[in-house]
Coordinates of C-alpha atoms and ligand atoms in Angstrom, one line a residue:
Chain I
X25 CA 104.9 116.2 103.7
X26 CA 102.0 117.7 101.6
X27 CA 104.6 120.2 100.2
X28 CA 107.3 117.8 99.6
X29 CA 104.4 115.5 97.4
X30 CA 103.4 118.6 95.5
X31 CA 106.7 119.3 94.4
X32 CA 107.7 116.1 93.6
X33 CA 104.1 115.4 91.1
X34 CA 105.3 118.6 89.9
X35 CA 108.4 117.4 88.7
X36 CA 107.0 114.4 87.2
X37 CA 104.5 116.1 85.7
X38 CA 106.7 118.8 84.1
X39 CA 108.9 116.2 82.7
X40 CA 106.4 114.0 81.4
X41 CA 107.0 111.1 83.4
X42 CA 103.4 111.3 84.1
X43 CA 100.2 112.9 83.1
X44 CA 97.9 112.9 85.9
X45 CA 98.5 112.8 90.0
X46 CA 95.8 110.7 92.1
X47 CA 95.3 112.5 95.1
X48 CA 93.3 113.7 97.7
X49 CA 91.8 117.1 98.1
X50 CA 89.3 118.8 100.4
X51 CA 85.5 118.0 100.5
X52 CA 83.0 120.1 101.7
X53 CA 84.5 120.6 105.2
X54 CA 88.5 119.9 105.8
X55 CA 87.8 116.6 107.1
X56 CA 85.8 115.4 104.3
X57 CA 88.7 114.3 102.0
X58 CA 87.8 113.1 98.8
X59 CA 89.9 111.0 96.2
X60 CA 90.7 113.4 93.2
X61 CA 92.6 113.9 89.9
X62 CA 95.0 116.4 89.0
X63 CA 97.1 117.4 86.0
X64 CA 98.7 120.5 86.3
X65 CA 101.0 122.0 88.7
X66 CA 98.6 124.6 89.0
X67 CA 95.3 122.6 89.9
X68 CA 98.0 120.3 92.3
X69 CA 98.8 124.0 94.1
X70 CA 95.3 124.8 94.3
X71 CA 93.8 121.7 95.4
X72 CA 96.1 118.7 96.7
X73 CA 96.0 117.9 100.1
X74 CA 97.7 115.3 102.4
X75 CA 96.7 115.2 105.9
X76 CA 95.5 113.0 109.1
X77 CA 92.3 112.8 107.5
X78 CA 93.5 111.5 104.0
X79 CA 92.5 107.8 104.9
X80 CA 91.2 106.8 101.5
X81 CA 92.5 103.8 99.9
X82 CA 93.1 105.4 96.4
X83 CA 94.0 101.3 95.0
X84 CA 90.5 101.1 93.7
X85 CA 90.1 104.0 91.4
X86 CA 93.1 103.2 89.3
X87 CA 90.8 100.6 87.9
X88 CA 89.4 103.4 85.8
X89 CA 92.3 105.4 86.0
X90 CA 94.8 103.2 84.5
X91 CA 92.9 102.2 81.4
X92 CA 93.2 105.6 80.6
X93 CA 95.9 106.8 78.1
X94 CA 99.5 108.4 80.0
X95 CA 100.7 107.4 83.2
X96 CA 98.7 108.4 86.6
X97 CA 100.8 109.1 89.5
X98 CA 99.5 107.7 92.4
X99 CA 100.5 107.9 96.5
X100 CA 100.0 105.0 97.9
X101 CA 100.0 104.5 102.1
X102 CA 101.5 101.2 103.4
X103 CA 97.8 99.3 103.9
X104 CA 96.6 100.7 100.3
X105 CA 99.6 98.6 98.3
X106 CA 98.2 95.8 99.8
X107 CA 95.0 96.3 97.8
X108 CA 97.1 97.9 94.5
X109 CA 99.1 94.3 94.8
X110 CA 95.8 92.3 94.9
X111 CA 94.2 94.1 92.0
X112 CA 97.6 93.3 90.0
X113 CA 97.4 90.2 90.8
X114 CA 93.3 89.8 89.6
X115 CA 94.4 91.7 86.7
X116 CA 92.2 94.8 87.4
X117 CA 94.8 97.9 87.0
X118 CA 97.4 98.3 84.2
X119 CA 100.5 98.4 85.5
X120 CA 102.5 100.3 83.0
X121 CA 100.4 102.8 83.6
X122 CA 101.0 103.7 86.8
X123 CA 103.9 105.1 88.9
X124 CA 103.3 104.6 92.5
X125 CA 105.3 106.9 95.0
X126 CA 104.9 105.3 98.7
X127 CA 104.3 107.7 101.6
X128 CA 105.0 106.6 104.9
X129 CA 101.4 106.2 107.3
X130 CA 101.4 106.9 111.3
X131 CA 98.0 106.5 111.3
X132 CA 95.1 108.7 110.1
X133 CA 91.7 109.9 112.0
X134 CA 88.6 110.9 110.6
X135 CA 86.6 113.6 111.3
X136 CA 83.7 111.5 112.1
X137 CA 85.5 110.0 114.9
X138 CA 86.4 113.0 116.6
X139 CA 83.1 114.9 116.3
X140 CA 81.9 111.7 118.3
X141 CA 84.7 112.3 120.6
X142 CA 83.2 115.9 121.4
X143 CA 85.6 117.8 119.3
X144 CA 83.6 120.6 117.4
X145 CA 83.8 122.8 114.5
X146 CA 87.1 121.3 112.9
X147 CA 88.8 123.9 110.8
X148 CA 92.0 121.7 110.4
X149 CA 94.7 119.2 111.6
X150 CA 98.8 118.6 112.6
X151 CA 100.3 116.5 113.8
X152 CA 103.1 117.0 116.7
X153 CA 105.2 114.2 118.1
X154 CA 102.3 111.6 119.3
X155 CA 99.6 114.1 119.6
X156 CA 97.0 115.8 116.7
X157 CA 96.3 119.6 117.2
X158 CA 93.0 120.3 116.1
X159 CA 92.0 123.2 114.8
X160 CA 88.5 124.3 115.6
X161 CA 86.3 127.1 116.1
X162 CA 86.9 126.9 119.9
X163 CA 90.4 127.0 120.0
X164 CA 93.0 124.6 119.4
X165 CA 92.4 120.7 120.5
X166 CA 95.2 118.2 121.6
X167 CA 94.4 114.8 121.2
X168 CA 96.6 111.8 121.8
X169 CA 97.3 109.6 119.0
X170 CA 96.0 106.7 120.5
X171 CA 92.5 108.4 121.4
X172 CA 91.8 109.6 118.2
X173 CA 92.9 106.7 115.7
X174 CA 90.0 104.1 114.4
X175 CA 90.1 101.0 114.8
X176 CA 92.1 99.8 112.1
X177 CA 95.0 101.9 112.4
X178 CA 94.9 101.2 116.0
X179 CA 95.9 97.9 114.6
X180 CA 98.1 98.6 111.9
X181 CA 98.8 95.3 109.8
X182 CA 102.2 96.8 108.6
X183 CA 104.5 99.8 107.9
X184 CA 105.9 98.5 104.9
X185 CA 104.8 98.7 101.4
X186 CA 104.7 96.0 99.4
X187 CA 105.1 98.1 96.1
X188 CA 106.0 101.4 94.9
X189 CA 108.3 103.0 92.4
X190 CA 109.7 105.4 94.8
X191 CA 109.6 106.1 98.0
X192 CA 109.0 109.1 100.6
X193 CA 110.1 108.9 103.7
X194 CA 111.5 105.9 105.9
X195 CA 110.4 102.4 105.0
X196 CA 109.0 100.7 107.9
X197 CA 108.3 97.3 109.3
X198 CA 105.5 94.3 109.2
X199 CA 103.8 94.7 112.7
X200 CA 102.2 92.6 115.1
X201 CA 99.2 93.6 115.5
X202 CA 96.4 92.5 117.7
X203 CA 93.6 92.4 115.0
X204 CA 92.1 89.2 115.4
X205 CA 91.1 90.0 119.3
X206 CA 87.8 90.9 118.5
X207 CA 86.7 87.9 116.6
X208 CA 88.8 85.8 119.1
X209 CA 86.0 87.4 121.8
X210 CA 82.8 86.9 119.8
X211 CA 84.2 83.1 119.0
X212 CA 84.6 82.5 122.6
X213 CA 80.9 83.8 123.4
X214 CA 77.8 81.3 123.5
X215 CA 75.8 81.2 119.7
X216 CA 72.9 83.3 121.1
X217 CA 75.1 86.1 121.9
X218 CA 76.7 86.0 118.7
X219 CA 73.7 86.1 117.5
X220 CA 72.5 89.1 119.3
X221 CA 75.6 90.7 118.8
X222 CA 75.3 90.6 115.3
X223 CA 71.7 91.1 115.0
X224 CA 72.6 94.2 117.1
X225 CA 75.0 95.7 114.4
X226 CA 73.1 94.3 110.6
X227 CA 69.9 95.4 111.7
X228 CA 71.0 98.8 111.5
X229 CA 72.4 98.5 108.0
X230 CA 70.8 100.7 105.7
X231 CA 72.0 99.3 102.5
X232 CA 73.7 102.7 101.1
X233 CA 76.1 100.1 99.3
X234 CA 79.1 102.0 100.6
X235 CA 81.1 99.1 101.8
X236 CA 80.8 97.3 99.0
X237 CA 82.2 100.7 96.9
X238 CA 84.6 101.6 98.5
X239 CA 86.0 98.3 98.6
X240 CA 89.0 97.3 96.5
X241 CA 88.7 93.6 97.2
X242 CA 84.8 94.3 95.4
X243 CA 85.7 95.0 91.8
X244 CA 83.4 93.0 89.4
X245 CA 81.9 94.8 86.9
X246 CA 78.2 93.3 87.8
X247 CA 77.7 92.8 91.2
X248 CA 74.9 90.9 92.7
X249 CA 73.5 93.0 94.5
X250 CA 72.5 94.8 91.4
X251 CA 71.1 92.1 89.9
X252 CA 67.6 92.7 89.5
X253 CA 66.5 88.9 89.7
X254 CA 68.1 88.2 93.5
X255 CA 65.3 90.3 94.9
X256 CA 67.5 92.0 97.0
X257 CA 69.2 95.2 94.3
X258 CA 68.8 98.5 95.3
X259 CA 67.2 98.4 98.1
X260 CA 67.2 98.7 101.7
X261 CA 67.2 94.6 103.7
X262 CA 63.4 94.0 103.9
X263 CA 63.7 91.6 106.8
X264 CA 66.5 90.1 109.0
X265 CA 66.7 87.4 106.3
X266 CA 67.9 89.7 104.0
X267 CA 70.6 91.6 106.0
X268 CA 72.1 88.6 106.9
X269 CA 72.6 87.6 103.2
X270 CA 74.0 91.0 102.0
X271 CA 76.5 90.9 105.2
X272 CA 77.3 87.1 104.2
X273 CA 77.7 87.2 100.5
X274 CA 79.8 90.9 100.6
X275 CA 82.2 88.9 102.9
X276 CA 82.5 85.7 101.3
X277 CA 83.1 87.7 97.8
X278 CA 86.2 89.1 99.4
X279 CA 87.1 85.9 101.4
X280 CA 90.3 85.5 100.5
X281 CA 91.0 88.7 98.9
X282 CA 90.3 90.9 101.6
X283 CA 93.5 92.9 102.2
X284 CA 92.1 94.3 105.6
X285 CA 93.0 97.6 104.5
X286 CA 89.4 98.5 106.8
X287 CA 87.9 101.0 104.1
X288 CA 84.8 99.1 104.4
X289 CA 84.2 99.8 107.9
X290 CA 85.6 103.1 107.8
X291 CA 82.9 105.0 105.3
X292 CA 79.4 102.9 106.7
X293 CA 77.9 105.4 107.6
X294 CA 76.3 103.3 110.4
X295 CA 79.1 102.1 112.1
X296 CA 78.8 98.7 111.6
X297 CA 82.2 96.7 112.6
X298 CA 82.5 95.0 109.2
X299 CA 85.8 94.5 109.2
X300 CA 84.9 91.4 111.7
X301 CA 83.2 89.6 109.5
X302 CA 85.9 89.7 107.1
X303 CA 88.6 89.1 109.8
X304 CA 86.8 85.8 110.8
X305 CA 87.4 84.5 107.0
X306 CA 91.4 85.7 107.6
X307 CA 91.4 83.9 110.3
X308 CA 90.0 80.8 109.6
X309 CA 92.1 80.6 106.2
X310 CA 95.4 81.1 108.1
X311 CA 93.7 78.0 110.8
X312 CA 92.5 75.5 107.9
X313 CA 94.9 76.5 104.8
X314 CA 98.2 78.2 106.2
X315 CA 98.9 82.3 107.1
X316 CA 97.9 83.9 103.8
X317 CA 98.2 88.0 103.7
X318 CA 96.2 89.1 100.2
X319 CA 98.2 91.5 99.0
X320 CA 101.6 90.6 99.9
X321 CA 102.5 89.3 96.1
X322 CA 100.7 89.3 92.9
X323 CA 101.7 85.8 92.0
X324 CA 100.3 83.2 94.7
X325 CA 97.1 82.0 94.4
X326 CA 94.3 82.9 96.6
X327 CA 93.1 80.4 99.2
X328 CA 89.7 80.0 97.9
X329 CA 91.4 79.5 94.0
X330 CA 93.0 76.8 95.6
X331 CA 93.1 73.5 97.5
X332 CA 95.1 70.8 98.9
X333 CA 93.9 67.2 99.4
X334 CA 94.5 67.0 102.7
X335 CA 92.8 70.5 103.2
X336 CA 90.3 70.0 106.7
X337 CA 86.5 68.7 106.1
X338 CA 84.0 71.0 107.0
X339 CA 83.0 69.0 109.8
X340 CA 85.5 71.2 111.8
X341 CA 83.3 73.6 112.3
X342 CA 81.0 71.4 115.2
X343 CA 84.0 69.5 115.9
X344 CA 86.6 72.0 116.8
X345 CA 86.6 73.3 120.5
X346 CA 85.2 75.5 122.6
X347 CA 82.4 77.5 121.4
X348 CA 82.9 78.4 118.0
Chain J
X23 CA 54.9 65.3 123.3
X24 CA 51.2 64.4 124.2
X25 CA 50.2 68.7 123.7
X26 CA 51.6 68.8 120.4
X27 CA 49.0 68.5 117.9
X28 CA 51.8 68.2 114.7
X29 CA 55.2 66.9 115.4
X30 CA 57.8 69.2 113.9
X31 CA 59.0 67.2 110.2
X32 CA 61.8 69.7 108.9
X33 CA 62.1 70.3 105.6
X34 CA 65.5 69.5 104.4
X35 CA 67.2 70.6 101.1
X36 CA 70.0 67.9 99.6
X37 CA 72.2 69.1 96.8
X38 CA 73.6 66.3 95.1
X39 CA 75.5 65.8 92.7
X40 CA 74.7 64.2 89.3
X41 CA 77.5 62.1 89.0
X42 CA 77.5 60.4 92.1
X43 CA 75.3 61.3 95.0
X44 CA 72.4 61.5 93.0
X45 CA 73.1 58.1 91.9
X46 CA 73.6 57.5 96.0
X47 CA 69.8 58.0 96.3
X48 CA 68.5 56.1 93.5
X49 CA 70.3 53.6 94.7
X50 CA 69.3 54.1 97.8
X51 CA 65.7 54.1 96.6
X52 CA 66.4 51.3 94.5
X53 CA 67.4 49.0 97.4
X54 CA 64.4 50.3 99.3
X55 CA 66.1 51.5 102.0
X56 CA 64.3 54.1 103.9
X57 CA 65.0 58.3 104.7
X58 CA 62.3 60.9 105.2
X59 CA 60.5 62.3 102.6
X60 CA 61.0 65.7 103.5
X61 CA 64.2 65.6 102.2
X62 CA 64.4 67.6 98.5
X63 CA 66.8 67.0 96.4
X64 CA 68.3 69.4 94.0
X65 CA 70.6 67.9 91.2
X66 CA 73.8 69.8 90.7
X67 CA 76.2 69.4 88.0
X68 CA 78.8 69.0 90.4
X69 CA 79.3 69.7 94.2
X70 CA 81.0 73.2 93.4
X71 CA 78.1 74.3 91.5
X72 CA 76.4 75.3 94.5
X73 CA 77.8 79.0 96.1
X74 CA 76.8 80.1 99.0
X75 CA 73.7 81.8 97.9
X76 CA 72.5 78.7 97.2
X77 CA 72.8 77.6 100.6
X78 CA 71.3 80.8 101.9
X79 CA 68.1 80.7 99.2
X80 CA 67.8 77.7 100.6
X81 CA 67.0 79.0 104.2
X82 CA 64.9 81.5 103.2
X83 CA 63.1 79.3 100.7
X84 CA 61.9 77.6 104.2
X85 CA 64.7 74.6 104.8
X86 CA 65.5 74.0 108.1
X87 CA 68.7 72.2 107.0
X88 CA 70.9 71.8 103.9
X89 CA 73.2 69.6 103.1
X90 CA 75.2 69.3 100.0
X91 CA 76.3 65.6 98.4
X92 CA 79.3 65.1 96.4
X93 CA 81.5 62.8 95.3
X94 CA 84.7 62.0 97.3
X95 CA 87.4 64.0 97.5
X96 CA 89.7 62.7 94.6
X97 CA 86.7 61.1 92.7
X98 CA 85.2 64.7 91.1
X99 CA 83.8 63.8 88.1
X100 CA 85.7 67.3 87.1
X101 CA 88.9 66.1 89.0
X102 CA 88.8 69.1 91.8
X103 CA 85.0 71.0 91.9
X104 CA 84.7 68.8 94.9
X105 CA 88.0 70.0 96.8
X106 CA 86.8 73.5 95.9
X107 CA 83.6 73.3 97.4
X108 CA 85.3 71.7 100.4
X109 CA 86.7 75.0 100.8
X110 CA 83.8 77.2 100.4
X111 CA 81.4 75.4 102.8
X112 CA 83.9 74.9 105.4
X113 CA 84.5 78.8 105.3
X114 CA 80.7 79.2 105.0
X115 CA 79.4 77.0 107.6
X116 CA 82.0 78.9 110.3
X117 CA 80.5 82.5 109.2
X118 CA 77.0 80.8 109.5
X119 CA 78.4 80.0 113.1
X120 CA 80.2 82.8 113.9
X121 CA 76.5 84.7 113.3
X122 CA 75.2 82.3 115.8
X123 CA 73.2 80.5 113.4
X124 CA 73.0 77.2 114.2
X125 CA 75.9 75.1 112.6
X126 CA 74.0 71.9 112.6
X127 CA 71.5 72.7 110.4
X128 CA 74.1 72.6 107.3
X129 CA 76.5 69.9 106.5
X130 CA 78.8 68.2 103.6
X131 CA 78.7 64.6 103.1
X132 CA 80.6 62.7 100.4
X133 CA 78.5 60.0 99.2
X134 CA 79.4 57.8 95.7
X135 CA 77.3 56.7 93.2
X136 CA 77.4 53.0 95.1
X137 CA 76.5 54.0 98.9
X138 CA 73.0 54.1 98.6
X139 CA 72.7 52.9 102.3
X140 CA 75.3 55.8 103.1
X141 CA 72.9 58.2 101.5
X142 CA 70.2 56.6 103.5
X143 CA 71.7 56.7 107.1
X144 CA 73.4 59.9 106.4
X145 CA 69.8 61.5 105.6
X146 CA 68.2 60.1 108.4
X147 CA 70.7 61.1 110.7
X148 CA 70.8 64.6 109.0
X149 CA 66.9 64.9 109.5
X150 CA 67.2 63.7 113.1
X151 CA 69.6 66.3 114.1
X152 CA 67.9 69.1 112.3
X153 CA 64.7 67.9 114.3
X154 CA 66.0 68.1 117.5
X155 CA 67.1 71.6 116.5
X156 CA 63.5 72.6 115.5
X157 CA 62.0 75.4 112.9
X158 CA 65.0 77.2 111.3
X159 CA 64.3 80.9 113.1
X160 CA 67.7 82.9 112.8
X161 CA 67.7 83.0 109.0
X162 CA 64.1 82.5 107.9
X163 CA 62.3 84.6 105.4
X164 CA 58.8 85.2 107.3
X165 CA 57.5 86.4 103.9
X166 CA 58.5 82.9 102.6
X167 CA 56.6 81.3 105.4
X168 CA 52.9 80.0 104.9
Ligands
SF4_2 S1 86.4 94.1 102.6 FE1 86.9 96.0 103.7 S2 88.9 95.6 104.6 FE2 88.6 94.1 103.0 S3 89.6 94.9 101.2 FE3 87.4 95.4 101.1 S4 87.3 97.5 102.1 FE4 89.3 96.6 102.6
SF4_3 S1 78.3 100.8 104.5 FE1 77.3 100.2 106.4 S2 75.1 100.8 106.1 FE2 76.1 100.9 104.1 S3 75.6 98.9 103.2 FE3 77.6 98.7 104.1 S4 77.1 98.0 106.2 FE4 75.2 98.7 105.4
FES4 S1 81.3 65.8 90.0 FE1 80.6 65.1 91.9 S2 81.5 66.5 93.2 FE2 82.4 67.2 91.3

């Protein structure tokens, strides 16, 4: 595939359909992929890499990218034109301005995960059939598929891109996925174990800002959290008070908008399982208002942009069932 | 509760709006009709003025409760703010829950400019359930606290 990609920027490069090539290349050890730009068929030789450890979501930096004079070239997995889409539709990237090509996705690890896993001194990655062979100091590593994929490939949203100028690869399908299991378990669970549940993961934020980032959902140019008056800018939560807050507010910003594309809880460094805080708002907009995916156009409008008069009262929350 | 030297009296934050709830409690004060005085009210342009940070200053401000007034749905002074807000709190009252705060401690009433015993009863009740609840613990501020 990475050979294929390289050509085929090439080409575009060399006849001027573009001017640049958003990519990934190595970081400072070969699972430490970082988002980069190229524009030359020389510096694409040199540096560009696609692998099981190019998980970023490259959506968000075409932001910058796109206001730029020429055309970026972009490769966009299945899950990240879900976030391209919903920055399109919020007005965030220029679309002229960028040619997407669409690369088919069967998952991608991180290197993280598999040092926690035991494997060791990673000097590279394959894939064969529905295994990874890992290159590593002590010899070769196979790993299935299943043991080594995060959660959020584990369940995979959908196979099919919702936007690209050209495609590599087979288009696949919308899945089924089990993603709202989780939150289904924490709902069912008394109020004091959600609460210690959750207590358990914020407490151990340490406000590196990461989440909020790397998120493509998260685009305003001045974010609260940087606002020196909310007391809370810049800093690490003081109390349980304030973690709750930051975790509250950076899901409710995305409430709506939140493609699930699981970037956010793939770079905190802490492990915190943030996609289920933003899963519960997917969830209870597709209960109150009707299934919404973000993402899936660039014309409808977002739940929270929106209303109906019949839409439920909040009441619902102490009146509906169970334990939630 | 014989041992108790205080009995608990939560403090209770009521957004209302200008256009109608806050009316609600004049009238209601008008009328003479009686609700806690623990209840603050903060006058809001309109019920989708307040965001959820509002809600959550609120609580760490030292409220054990919040509720938010507005007018009914199809009465907004601006047409829709109302059905907006609807919206917001509903999705921000079942985080609040899904946290395993407790959900009772926030609430949406509609209340018009002409239910001043509406805005009575729906205080009182408020301030009964949040007292049965007790001190607001799972999202207090201690630094807030005196
Ligand atoms: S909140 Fe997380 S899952 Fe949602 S769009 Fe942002 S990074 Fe992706
Ligand atoms: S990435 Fe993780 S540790 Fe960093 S601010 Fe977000 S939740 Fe906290
Ligand atoms: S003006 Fe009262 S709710 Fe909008």
């Amino acid at each position: 595939m990475q050979g294929m990609m390289i050509a085929r920027a090439g080409e575009l490069l060399e006849n001027g359909t573009v001017t640049r090539v958003l990519g990934w290349q190595t970081g400072e050890f070969v699972y430490d992929i970082t988002p980069a730009v190229f524009e030359s068929a020389e510096e694409l030789e040199k540096g560009f890499v696609y692998n099981s450890f190019c998980g970023n979501n490259l959506s968000k930096y075409l932001i910058q990218a796109s206001r730029k004079e020429g055309k970026i070239l972009v490769f966009l997995k299945p899950c990240d034109t879900y976030s391209f889409n919903q920055l399109i539709k919020e007005h965030r990237i220029v679309r002229e301005n960028v040619y997407i090509i669409g690369i088919p996705c069967d998952g991608k690890t991180d290197g993280e995960f598999l040092k926690a896993k035991g494997v060791k001194g990673i000097l590279g990655i394959r894939e064969e059939g529905d295994n990874f062979v890992v290159d590593t100091l002590y010899g070769e590593k196979t790993i299935a598929r299943e043991d080594a994929l995060p959660e959020r490939c584990r369940n995979c949203k959908s196979k099919k891109h919702m936007v690209y100028d050209e495609l590599m690869g087979e288009e696949g399908e919308v899945l089924d996925s089990h993603r709202f299991d989780m939150v289904e378990k924490l709902e069912a669970m008394t109020p004091d174990e959600r609460f210690a549940f959750w207590r358990s993961q914020l407490s151990r934020c340490i406000r590196c800002n990461a989440c909020r980032n790397v998120c493509p959902a998260c685009s305003c140019e001045k974010c609260v959290f940087d606002n020196p008056q909310s007391g809370i800018a810049q800093k690490a939560a003081a109390d349980s008070f304030e973690e709750n807050m930051f975790h509250i507010i950076r899901a409710f910003h995305v409430a709506g908008r939140c493609t699930d594309c699981g970037e956010c809880s793939r770079v905190c460094p802490q492990n915190i399982p943030l996609h289920l805080l933003n899963r519960k708002f997917i969830k209870d907009i597709d209960t109150f208002y009707g299934e919404y995916q973000a993402g899936e156009d660039t014309e409808s409008r977002a739940p929270l942009t929106n209303y109906t008069q019949e839409d439920v009262e909040p009441s619902i929350v102490y009146t509906r069932g169970g334990n939630n | 509760m014989p041992n108790e030297v205080k009995a608990f009296k939560p403090k209770i934050v009521a957004f209302c709006c200008n256009w109608c709830s806050y009316a609600g409690a004049d009238l209601a004060g008008t009328n003479r009709l009686n609700y806690p005085a623990d209840v603050k009210i903060i006058r809001v342009p309109c019920s989708c003025r307040v965001n959820p940070m509002f809600i959550l200053r609120a609580f760490q401000r030292g409220a054990d409760g919040v509720i938010l007034c507005g007018c009914h749905p199809g009465d907004c002074h601006y047409t829709t703010g109302n059905y907006y807000a609807r919206r917001r709190m509903t999705l921000l009252f079942s985080m609040l829950d899904y946290l395993g705060i407790e959900k009772e401690r926030t609430r949406v009433e509609w209340v018009s400019a002409a239910e001043g015993a509406k805005f009575a009863a729906t205080m009182n009740d408020f301030v009964e359930t949040v007292t049965r609840l007790g001190e607001n613990k799972r999202l207090e501020d201690l630094r807030c606290k005196e």
